[in-house]
Tab-separated table of C-alpha atoms and ligand atoms in Angstrom:
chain	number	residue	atom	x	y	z
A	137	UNK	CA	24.716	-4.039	-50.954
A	138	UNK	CA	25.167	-6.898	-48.151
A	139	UNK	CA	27.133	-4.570	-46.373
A	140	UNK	CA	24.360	-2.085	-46.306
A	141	UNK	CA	21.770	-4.745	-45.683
A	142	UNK	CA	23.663	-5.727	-42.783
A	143	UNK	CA	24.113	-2.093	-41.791
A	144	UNK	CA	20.849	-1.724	-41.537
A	145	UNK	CA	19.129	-4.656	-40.256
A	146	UNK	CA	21.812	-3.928	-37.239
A	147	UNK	CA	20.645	-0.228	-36.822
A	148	UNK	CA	16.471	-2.264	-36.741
A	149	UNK	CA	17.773	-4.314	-34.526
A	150	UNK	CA	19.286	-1.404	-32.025
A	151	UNK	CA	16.280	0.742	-33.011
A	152	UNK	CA	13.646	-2.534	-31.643
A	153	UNK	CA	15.788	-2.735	-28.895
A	154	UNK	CA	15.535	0.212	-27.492
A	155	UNK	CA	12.117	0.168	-28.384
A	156	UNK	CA	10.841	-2.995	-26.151
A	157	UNK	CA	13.493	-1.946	-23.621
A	158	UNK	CA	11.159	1.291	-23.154
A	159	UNK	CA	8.013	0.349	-23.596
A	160	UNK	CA	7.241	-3.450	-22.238
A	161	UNK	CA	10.627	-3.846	-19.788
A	162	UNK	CA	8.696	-2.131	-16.737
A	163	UNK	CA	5.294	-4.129	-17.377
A	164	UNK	CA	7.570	-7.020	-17.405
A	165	UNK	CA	9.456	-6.313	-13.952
A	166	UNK	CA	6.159	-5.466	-12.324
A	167	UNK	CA	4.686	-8.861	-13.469
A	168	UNK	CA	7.919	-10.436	-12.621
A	169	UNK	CA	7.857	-8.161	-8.911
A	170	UNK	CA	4.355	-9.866	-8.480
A	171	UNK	CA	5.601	-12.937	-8.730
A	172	UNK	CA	8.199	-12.879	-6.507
A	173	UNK	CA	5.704	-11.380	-3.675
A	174	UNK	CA	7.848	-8.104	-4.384
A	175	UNK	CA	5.054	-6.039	-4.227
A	176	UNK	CA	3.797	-5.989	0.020
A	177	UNK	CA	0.803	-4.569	1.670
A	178	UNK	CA	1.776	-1.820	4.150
A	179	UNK	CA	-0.743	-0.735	6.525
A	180	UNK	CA	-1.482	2.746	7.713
A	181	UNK	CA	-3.702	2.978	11.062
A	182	UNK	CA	-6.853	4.503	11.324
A	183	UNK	CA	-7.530	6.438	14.396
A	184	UNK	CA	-10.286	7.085	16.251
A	185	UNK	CA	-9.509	10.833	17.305
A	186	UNK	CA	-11.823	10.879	20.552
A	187	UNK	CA	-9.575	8.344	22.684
A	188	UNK	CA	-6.641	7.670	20.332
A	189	UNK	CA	-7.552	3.787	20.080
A	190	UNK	CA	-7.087	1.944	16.580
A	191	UNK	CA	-10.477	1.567	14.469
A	192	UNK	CA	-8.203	-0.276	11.990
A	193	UNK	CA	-5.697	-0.145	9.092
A	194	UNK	CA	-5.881	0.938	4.926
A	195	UNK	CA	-3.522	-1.477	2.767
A	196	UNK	CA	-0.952	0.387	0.630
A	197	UNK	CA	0.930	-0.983	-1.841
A	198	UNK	CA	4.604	-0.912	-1.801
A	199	UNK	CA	7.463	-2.583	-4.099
A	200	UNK	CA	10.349	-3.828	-2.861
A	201	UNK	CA	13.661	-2.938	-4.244
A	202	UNK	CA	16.645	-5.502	-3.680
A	203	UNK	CA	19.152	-2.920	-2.855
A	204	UNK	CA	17.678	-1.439	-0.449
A	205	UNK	CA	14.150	1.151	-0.617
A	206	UNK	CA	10.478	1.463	-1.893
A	207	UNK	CA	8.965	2.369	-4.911
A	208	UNK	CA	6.116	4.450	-4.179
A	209	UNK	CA	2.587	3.289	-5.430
A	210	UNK	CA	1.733	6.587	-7.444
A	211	UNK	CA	4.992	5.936	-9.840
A	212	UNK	CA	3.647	1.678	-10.228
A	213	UNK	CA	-0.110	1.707	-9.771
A	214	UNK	CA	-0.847	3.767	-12.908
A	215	UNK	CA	1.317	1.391	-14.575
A	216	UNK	CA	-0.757	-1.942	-13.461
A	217	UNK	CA	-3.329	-0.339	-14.029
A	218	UNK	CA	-2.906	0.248	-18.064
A	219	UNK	CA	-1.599	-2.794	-18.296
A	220	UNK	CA	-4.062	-5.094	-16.996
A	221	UNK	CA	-1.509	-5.991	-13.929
A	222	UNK	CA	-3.265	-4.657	-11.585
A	223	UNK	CA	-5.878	-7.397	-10.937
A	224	UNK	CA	-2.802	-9.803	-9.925
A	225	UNK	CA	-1.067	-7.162	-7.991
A	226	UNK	CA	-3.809	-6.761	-5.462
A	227	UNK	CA	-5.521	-10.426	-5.929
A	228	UNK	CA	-1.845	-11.038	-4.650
A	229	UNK	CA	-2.455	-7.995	-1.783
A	230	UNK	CA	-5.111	-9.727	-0.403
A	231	UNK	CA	-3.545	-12.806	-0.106
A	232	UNK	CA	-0.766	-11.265	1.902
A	233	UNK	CA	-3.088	-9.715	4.005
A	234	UNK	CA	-5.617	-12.289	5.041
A	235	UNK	CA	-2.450	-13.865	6.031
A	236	UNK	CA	-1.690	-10.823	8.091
A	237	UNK	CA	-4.696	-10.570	9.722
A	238	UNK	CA	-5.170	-14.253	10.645
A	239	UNK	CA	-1.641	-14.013	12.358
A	240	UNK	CA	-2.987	-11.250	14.972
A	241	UNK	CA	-6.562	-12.047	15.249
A	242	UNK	CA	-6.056	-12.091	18.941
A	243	UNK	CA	-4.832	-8.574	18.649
A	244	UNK	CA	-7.603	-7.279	16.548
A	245	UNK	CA	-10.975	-6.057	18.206
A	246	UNK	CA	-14.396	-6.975	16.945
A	247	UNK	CA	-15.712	-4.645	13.596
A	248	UNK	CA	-11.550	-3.833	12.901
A	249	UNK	CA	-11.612	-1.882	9.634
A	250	UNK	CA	-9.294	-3.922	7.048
A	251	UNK	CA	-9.396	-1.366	3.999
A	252	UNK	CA	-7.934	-2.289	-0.074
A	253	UNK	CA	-7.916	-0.129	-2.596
A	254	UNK	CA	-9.587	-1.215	-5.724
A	255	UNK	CA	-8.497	0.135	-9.596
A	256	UNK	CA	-12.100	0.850	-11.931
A	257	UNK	CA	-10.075	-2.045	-13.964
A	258	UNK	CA	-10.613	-4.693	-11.496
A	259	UNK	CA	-13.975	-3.609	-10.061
A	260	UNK	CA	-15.177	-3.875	-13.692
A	261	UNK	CA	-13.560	-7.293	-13.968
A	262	UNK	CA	-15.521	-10.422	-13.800
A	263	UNK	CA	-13.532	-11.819	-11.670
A	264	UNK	CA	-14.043	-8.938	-9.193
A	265	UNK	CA	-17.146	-10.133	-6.973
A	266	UNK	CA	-15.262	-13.513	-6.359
A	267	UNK	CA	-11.866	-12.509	-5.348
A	268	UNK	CA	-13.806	-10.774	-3.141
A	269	UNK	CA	-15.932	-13.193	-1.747
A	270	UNK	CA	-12.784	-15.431	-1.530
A	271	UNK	CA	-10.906	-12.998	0.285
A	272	UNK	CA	-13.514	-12.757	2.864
A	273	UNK	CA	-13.586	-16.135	3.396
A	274	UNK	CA	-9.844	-16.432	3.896
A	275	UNK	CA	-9.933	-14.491	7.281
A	276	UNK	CA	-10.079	-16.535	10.569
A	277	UNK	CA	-11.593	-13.903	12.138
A	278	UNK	CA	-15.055	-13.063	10.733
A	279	UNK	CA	-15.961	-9.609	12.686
A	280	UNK	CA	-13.875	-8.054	10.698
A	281	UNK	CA	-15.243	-4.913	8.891
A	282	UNK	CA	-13.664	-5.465	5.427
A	283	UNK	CA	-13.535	-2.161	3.102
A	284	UNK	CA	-13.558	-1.530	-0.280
A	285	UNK	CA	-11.920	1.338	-1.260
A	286	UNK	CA	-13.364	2.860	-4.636
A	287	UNK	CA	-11.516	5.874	-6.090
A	288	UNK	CA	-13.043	8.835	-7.743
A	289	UNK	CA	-9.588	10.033	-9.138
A	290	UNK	CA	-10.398	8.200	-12.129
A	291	UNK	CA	-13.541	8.724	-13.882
A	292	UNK	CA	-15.321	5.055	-12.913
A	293	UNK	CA	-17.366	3.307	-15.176
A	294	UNK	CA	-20.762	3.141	-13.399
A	295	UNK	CA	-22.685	0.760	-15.232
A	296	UNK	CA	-25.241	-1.829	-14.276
A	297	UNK	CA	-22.292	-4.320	-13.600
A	298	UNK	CA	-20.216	-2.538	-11.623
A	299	UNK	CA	-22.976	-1.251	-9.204
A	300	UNK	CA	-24.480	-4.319	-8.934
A	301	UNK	CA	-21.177	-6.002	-8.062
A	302	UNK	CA	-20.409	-3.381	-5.483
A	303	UNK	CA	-23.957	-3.826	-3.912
A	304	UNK	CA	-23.642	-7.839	-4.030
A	305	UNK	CA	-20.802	-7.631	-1.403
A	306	UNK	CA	-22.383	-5.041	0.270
A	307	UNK	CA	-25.183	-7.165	1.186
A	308	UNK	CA	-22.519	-9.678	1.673
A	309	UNK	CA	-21.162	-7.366	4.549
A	310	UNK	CA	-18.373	-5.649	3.102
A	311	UNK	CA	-18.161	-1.614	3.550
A	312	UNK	CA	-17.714	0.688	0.507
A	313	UNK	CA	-15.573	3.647	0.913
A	314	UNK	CA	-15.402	6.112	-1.459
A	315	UNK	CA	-12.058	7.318	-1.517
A	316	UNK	CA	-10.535	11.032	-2.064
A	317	UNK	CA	-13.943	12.686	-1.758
A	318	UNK	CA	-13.901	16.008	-3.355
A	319	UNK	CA	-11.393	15.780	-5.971
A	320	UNK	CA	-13.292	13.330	-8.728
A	321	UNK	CA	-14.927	13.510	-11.748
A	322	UNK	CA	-18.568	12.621	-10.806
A	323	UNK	CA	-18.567	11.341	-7.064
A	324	UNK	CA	-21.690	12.669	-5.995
A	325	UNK	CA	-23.269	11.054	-8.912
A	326	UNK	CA	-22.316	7.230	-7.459
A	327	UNK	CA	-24.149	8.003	-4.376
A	328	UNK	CA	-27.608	7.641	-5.465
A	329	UNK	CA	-26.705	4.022	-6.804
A	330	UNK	CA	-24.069	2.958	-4.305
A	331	UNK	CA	-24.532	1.748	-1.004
A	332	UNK	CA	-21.355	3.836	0.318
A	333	UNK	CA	-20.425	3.409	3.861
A	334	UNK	CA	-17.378	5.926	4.255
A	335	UNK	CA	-16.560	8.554	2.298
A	336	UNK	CA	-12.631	9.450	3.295
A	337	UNK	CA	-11.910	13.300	2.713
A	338	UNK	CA	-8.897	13.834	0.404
A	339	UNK	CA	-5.839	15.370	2.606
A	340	UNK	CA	-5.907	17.908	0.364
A	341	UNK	CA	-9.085	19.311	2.433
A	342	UNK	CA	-7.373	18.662	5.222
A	343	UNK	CA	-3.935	19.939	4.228
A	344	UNK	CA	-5.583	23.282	4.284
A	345	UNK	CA	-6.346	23.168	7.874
A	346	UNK	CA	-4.139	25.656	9.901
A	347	UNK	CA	-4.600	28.239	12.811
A	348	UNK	CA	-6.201	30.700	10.321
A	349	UNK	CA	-9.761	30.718	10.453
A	350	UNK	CA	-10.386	31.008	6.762
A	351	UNK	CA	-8.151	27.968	5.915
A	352	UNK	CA	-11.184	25.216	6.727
A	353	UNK	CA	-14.173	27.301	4.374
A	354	UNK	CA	-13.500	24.560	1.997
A	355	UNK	CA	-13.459	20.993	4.300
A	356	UNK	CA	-16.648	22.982	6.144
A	357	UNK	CA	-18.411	22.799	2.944
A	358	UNK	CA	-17.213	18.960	2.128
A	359	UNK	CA	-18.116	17.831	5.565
A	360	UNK	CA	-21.609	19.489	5.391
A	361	UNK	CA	-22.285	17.986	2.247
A	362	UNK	CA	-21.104	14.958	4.059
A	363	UNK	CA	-23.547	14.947	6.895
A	364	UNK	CA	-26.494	15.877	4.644
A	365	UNK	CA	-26.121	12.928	2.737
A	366	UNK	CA	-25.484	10.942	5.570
A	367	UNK	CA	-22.536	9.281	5.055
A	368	UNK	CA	-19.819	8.284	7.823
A	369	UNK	CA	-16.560	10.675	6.969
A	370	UNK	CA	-12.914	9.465	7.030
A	371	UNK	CA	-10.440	12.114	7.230
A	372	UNK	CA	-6.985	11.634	5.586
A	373	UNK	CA	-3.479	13.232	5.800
A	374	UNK	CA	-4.091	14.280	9.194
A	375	UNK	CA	-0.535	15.890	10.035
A	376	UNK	CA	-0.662	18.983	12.788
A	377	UNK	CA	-2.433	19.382	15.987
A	378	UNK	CA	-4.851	21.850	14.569
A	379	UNK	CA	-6.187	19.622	12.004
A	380	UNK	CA	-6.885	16.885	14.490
A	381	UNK	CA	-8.637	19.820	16.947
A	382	UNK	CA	-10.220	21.078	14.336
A	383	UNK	CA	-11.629	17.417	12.962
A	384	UNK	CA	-12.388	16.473	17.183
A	385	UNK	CA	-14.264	19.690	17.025
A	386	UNK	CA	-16.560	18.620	13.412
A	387	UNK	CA	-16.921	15.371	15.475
A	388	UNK	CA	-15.119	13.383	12.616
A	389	UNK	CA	-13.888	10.404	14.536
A	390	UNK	CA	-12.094	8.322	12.315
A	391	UNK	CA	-8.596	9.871	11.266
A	392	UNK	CA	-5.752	8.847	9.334
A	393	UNK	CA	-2.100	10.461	8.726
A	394	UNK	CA	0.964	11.102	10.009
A	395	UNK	CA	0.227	12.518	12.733
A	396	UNK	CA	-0.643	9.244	14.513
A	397	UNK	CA	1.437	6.868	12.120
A	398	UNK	CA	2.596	6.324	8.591
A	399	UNK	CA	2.046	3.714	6.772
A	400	UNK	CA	4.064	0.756	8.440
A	401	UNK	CA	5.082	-2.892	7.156
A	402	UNK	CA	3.584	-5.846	9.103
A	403	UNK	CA	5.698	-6.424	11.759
A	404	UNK	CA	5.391	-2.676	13.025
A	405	UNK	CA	1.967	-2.993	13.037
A	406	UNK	CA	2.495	-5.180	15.187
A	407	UNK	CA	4.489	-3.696	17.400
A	408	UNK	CA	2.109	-0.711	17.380
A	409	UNK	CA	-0.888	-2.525	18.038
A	410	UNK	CA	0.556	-5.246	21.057
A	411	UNK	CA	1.665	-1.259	22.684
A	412	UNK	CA	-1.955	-0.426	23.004
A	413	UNK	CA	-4.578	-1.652	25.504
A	414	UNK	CA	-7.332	-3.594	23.029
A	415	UNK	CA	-10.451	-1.769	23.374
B	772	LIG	P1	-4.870	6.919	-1.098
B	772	LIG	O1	-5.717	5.703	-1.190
B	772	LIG	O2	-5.568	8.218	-1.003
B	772	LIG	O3	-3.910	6.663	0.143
B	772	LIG	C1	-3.507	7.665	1.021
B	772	LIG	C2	-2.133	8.183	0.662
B	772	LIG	O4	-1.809	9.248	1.543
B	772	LIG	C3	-1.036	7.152	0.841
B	772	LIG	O5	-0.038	7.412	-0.145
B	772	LIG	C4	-0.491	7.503	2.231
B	772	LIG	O6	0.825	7.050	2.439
B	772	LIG	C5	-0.573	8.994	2.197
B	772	LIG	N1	-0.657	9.601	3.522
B	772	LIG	C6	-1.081	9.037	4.667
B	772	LIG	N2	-1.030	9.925	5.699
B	772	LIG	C7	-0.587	11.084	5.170
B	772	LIG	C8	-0.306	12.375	5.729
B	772	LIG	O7	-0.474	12.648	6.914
B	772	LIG	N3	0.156	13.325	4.874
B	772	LIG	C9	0.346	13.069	3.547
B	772	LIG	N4	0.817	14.059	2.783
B	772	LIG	N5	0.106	11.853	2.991
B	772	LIG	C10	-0.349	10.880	3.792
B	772	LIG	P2	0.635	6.216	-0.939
B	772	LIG	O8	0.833	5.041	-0.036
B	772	LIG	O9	1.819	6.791	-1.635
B	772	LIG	O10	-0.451	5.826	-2.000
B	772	LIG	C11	-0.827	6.727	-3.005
B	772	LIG	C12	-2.065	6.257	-3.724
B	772	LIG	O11	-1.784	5.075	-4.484
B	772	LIG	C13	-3.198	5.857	-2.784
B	772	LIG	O12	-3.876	7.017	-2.364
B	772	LIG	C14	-4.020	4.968	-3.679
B	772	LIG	O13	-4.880	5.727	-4.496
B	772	LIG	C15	-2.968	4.305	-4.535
B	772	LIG	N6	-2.700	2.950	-4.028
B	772	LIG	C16	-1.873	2.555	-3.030
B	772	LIG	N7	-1.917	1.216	-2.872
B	772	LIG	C17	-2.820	0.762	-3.776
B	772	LIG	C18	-3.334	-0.543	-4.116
B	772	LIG	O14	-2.987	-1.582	-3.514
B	772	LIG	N8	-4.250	-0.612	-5.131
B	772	LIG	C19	-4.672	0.512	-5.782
B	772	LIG	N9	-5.582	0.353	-6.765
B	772	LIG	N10	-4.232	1.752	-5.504
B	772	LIG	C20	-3.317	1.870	-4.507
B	773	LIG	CA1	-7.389	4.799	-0.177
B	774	LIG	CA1	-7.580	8.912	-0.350
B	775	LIG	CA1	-5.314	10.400	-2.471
């Protein structure tokens, strides 16, 4: 009987193992990750398509691997995001990129876009309105154009609290983007309540884009729905020569994707941005 006891307190054991192993062991390295300042803003420019200058730069989240290589945000952000990590992760973004920005503010010219993507989770948070506020105050330079980026890929909770918190830093002077326009749950319902700046067209619009005339029915219809309601358009994923006629053409100025750049770690930045004349 001891023997089986044994047996199978060892087989629990393995069983629990395995268990925690699976389910809390990656929570645990990303908490541990943003710790260790493993998880770094990279910064993807955003064009203005008339003259080619840089309008500014959208934060993306990457993870740094100690032998070598990046996790991508899609396979880690879903992650934080269910498990509550995500409030550190980009409390810790915006840290790291105030510090950025207050390195180069020589290099940065006046109303530079400095965009962070925000989780529903965080927005929601209590905290959310002063990590905010904080952040803003962090930067040395204060004509900065600092944008929120709010994502319709998840259904967000619209409720009095968070569209009060997004309009308190609006009036504070931060810009609300509403990010991958088109392919939400409810995004045209948020813009009666919102104060949105930008919307920034999914590059799934603009993937469509080719030579063929057909090919931009879809983006026509986003971008006139756009203009009726007023809003300033971003265009993302911007990767062939058409697309970027085709954008000059809709007079959309402002224009990210590869293209122009991908998303680049600090010191390319700047690299890229000492290479062109300031406006
Ligand atoms: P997003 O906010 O829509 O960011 C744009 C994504 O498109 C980025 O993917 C960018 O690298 C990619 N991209 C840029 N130019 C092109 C192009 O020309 N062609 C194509 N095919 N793709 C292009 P990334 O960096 O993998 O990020 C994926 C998503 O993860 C982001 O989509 C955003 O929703 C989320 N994410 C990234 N960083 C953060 C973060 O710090 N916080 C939160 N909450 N979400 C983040
Ligand atoms: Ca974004
Ligand atoms: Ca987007
Ligand atoms: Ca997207």
């Amino acid at each position: 009987l001891l023997l089986f006891i044994l047996l199978m307190s060892a087989i629990a054991f393995y069983a629990l193992g395995k268990y925690l192993n699976k389910y809390t062991a990656p929570t645990d390295t990303l908490r541990r990750a943003i710790l260790k300042g493993d998880i770094i803003p990279y910064y993807q420019p955003v064009m203005d398509g008339r003259d080619n200058s840089i309008r500014g730069v959208e934060v993306l989240a990457r993870w740094k691997q100690p032998d070598a290589g990046f996790i991508s945000p899609s396979s880690f952000i879903p992650l934080a995001e269910k498990s509550g990590l995500i409030i550190p992760l980009t409390q810790s973004l915006m840290w790291q990129v105030v510090a950025h920005m207050n390195a180069i503010t020589t290099l940065l010219p006046e109303g530079f876009h400095v965009g962070i993507n925000f989780s529903a989770a965080h927005i929601n948070a209590p905290s959310f309105v002063e990590d905010c506020l904080r952040y803003q105050a962090g930067f040395v330079n204060k004509q900065l154009t600092l944008v929120l980026e709010v994502t319709e890929r998840e259904p967000l909770h619209v409720d009095d609290q968070l569209i009060s918190n997004l309009n308190t830093l609006h009036a504070n002077g931060f810009a609300i983007a509403l990010d991958d326009f088109g392919t939400g749950y409810s995004g045209l319902s948020y813009l009666h309540d919102l104060n949105i700046d930008y919307i920034k067209i999914d590059h799934s619009f603009v993937g469509r884009v080719n030579e063929d005339e057909d090919s931009t029915k879809l983006l026509d219809c986003v971008l006139e729905l756009a203009r009726k309601l007023s809003l300033s358009i971003v265009a993302e994923g911007v990767e062939t020569r058409a697309q970027l006629e085709y954008l000059n053409r809709n007079n959309i100025p402002l224009l990210q994707g590869y293209y122009f750049y991908k998303p680049v770690k600090f010191v390319e930045l700047v690299k890229i941005l000492l290479s062109k004349p300031k406006e």
